[in-house]
PDB file of C-alpha atoms and ligand atoms in Angstrom:
ATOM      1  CA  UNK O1084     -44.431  29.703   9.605  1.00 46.00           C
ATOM      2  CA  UNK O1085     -47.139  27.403  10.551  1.00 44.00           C
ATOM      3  CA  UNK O1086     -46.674  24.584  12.800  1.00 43.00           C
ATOM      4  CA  UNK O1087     -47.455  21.910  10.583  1.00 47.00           C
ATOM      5  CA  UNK O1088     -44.395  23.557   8.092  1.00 44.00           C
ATOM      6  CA  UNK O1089     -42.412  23.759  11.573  1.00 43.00           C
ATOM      7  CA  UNK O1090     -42.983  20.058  12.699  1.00 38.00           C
ATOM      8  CA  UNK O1091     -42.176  19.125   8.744  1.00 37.00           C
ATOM      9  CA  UNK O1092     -38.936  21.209   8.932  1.00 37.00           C
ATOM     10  CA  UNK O1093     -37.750  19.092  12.030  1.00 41.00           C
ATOM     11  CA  UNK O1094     -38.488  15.557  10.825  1.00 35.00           C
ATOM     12  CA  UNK O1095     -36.456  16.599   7.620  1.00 34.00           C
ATOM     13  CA  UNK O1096     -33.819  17.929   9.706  1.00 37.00           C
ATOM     14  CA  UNK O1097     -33.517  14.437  12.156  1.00 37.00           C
ATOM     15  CA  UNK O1098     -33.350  12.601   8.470  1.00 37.00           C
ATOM     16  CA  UNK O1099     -30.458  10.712   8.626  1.00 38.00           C
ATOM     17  CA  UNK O1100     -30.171  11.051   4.965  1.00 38.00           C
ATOM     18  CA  UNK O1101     -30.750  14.513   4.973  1.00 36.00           C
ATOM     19  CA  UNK O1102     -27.766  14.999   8.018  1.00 37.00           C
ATOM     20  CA  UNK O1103     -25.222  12.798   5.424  1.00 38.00           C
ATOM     21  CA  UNK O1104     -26.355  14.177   2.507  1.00 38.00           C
ATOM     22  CA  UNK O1105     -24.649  17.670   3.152  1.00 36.00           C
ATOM     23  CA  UNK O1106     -21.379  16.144   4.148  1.00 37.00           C
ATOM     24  CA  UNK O1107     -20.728  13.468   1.917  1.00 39.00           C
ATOM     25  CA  UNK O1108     -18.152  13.545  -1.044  1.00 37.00           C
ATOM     26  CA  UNK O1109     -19.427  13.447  -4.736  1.00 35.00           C
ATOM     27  CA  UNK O1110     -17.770  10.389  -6.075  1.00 37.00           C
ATOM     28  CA  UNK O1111     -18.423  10.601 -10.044  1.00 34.00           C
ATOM     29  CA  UNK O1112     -16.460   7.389 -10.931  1.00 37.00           C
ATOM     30  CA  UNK O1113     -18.994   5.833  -8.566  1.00 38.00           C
ATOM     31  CA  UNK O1114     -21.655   6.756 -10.159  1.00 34.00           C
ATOM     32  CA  UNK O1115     -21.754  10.116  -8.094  1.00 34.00           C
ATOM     33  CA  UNK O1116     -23.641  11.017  -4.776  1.00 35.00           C
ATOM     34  CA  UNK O1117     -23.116   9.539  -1.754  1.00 39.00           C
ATOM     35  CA  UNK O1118     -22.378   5.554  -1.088  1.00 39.00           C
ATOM     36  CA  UNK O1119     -24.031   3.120   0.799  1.00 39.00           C
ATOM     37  CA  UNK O1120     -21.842   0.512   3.121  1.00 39.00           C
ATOM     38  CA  UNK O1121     -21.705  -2.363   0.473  1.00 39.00           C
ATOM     39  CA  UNK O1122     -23.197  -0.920  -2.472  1.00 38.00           C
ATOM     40  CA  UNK O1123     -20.315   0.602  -4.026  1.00 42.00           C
ATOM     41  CA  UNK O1124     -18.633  -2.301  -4.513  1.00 44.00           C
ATOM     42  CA  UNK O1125     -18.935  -5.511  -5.371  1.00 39.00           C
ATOM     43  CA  UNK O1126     -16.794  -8.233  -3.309  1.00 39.00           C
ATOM     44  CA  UNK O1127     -15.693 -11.621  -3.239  1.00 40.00           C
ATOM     45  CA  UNK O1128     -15.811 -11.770   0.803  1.00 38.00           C
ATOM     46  CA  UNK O1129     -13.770 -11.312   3.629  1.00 38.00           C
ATOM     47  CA  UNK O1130     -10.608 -13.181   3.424  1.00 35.00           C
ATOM     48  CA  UNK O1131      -9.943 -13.676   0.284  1.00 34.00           C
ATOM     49  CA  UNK O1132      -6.582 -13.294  -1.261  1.00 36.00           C
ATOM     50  CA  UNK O1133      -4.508 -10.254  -1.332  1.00 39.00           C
ATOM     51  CA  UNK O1134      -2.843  -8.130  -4.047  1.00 40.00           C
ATOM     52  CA  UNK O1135       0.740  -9.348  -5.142  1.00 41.00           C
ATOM     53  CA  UNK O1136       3.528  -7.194  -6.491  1.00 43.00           C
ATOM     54  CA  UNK O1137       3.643  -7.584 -10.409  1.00 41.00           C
ATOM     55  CA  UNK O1138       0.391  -8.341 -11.220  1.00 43.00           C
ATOM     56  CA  UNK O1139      -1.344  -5.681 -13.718  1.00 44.00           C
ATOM     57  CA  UNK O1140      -4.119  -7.417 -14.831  1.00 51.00           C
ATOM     58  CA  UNK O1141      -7.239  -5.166 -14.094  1.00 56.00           C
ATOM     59  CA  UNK O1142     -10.478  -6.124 -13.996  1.00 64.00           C
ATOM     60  CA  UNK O1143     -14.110  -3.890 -14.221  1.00 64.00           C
ATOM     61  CA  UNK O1144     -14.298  -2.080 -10.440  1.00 75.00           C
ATOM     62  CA  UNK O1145      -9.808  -1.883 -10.189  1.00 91.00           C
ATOM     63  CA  UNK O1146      -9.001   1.388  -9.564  1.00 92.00           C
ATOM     64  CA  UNK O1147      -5.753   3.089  -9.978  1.00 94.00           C
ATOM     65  CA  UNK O1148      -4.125   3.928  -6.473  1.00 94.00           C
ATOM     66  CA  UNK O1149      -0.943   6.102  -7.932  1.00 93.00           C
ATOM     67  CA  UNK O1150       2.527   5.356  -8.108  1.00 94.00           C
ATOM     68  CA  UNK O1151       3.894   3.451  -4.847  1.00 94.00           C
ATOM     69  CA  UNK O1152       6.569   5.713  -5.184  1.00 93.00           C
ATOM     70  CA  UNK O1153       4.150   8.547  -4.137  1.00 92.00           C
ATOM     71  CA  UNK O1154       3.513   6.384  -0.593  1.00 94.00           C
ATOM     72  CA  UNK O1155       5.685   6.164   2.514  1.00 93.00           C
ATOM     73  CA  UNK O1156       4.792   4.727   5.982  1.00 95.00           C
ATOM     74  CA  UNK O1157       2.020   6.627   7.316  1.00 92.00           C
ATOM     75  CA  UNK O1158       0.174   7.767   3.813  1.00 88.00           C
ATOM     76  CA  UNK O1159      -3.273   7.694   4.751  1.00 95.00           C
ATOM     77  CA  UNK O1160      -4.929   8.879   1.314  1.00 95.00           C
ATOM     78  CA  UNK O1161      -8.085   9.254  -0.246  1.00 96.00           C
ATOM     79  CA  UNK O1162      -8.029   8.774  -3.811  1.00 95.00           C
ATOM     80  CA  UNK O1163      -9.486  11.503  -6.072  1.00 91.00           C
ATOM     81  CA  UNK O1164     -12.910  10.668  -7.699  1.00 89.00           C
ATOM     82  CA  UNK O1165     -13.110   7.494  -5.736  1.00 91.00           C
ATOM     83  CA  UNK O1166     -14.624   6.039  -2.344  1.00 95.00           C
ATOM     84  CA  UNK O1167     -11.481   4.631  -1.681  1.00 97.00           C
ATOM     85  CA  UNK O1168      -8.406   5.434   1.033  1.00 97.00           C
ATOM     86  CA  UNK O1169      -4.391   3.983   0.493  1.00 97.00           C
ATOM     87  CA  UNK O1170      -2.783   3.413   3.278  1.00 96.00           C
ATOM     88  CA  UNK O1171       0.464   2.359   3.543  1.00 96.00           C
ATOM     89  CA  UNK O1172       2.018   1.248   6.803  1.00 95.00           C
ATOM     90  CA  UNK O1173       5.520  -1.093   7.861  1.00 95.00           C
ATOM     91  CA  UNK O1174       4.043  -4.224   6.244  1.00 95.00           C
ATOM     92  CA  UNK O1175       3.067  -2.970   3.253  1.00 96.00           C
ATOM     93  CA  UNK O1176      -0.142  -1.561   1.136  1.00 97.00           C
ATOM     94  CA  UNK O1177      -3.422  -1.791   1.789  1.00 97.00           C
ATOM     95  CA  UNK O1178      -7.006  -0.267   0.923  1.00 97.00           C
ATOM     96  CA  UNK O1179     -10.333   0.159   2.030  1.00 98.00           C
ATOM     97  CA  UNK O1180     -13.593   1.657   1.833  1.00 97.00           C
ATOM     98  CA  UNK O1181     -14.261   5.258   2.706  1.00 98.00           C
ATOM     99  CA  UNK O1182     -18.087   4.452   3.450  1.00 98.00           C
ATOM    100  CA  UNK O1183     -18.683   5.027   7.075  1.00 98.00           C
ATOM    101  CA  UNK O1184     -20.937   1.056   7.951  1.00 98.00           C
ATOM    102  CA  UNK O1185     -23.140   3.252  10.009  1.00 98.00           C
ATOM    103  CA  UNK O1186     -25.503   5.171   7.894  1.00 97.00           C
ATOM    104  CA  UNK O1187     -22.751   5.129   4.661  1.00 97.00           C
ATOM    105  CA  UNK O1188     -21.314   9.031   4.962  1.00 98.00           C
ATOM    106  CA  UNK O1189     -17.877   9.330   3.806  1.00 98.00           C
ATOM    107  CA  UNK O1190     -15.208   9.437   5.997  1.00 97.00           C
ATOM    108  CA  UNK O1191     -11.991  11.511   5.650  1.00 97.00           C
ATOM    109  CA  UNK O1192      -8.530  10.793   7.589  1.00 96.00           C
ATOM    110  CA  UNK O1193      -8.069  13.051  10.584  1.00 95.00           C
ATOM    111  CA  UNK O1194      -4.888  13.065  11.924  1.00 93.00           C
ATOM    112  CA  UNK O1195      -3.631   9.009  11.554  1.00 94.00           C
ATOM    113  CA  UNK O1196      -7.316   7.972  11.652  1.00 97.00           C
ATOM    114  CA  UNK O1197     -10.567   8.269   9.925  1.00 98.00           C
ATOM    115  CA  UNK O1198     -13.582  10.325  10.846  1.00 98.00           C
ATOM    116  CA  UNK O1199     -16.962  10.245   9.506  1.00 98.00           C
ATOM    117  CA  UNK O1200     -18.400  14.074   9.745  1.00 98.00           C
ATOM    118  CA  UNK O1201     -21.994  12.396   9.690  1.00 98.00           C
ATOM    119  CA  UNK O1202     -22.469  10.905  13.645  1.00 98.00           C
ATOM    120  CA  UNK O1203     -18.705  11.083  14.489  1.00 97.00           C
ATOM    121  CA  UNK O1204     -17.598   7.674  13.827  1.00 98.00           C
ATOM    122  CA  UNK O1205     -13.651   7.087  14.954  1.00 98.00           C
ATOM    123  CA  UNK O1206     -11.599   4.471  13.199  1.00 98.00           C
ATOM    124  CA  UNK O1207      -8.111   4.129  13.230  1.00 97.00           C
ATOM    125  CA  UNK O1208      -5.725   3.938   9.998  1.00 97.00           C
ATOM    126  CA  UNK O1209      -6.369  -0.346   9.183  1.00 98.00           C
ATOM    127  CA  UNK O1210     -10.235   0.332   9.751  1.00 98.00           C
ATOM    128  CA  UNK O1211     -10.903  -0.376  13.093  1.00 98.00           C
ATOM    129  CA  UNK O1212     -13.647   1.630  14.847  1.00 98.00           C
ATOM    130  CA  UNK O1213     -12.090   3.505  17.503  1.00 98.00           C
ATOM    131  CA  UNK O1214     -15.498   5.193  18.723  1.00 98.00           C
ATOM    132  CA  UNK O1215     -19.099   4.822  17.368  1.00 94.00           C
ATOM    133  CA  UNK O1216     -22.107   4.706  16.208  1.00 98.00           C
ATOM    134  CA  UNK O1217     -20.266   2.287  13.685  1.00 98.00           C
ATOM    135  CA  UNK O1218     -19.843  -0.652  15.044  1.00 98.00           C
ATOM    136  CA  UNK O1219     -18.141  -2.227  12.009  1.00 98.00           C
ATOM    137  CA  UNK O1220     -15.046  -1.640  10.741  1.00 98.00           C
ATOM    138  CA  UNK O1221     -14.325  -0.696   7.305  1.00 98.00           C
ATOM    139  CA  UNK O1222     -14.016  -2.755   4.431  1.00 98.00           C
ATOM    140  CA  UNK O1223     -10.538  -3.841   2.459  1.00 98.00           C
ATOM    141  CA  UNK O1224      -9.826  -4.395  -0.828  1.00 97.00           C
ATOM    142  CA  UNK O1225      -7.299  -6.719  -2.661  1.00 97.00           C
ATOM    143  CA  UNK O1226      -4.214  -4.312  -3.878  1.00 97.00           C
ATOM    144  CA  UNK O1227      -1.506  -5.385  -6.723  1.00 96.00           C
ATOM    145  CA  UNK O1228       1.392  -3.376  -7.559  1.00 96.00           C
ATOM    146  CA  UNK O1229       2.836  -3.693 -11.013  1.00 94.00           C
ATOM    147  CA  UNK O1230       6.692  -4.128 -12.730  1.00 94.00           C
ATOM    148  CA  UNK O1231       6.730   0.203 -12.786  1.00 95.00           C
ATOM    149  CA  UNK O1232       5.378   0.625  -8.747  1.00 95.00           C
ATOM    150  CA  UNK O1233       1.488   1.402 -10.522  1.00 96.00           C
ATOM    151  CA  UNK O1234      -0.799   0.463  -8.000  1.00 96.00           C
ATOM    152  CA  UNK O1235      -4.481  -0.977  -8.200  1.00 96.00           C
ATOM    153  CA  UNK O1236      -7.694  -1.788  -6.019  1.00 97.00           C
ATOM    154  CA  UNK O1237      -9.373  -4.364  -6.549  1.00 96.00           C
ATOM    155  CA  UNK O1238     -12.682  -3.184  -5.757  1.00 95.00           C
ATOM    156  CA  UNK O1239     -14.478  -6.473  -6.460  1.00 93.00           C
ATOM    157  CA  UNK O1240     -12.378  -8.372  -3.962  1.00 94.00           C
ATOM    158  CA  UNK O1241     -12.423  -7.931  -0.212  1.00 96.00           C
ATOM    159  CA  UNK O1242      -9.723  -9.180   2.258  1.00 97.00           C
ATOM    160  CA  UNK O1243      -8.776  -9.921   5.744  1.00 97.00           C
ATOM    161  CA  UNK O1244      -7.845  -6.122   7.668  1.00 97.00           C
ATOM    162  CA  UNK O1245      -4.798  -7.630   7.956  1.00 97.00           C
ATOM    163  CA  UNK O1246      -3.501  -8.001   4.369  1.00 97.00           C
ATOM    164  CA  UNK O1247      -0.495  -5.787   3.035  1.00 97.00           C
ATOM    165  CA  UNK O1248       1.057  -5.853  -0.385  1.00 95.00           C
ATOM    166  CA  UNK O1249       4.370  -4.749  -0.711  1.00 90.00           C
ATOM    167  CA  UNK O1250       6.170  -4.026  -4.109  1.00 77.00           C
TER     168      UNK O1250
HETATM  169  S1  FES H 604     -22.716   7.548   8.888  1.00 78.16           S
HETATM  170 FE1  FES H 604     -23.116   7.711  11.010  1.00 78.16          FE
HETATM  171  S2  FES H 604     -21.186   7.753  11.929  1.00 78.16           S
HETATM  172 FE2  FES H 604     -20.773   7.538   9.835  1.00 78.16          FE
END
């Protein structure tokens, strides 16, 4: 192998988007491939309001989170076919973003909190980053839960960390 191939090798291999590329989740209801920190979803902004139990209008970007019946304190899951986590703890529902802020890898729940595979980002079960390179948490989403316990993310609609929704 010639050095020039050698020295081409390693600048592929320091790619950033080459190191998330080989960890990241397909996501086809996402448009597949792997997510960028805020380009997944749309939002209305930190803040805004939270889910409320019986509401089951849906709007482009909700995604169906399962039966609440299928949660109990702790559940810490990622939805299938979506960039999306449930978690459910004493105050209720909530949702966020699986795309690591950093460099936008996926992260996965490891143990009670969430770890991205790419640079080893730590954040606990609301979001929080527990160790870096992230320095941001992760992102929320609104969450309803209809008459029958049928939950939904409201992708397009970002709240506070702190927001739960309870049934
Ligand atoms: S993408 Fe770098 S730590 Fe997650």
């Amino acid at each position: 192998m010639s050095s020039r191939r050698r020295t081409f090798l390693k600048v592929l291999a320091a790619s950033p988007l080459l190191a998330c590329s080989g960890t990241a989740l397909e996501s086809p209801s996402d448009g597949g491939g792997q997510g960028v920190a805020g380009s997944d979803f749309g939002g209305s902004g930190a803040g805004g309001k939270g889910g409320s139990a019986g509401s089951s209008a849906t709007t482009p970007g909700d995604k169906p989170g399962g039966n609440i019946s299928a949660t109990s304190i702790g559940t810490l899951l990622v939805l299938p076919n979506s960039a999306i986590v449930l978690g459910r703890d004493a105050q209720g529902l909530y949702a966020m973003t699986i795309v690591c802020p950093h460099q936008g890898c996926y992260v996965a729940p490891q143990g009670s909190d969430l770890y991205c595979p790419c640079h080893g980002s730590l954040f606990d079960s609301n979001g929080n980053v527990l160790r870096g390179p992230a320095r941001a948490p992760l992102t929320h989403f609104a969450v309803s839960v209809d008459a029958a316990g049928n939950i939904a993310i409201h992708t397009g609609s970002l709240v506070a960390a702190a927001v739960r929704t309870t049934a």
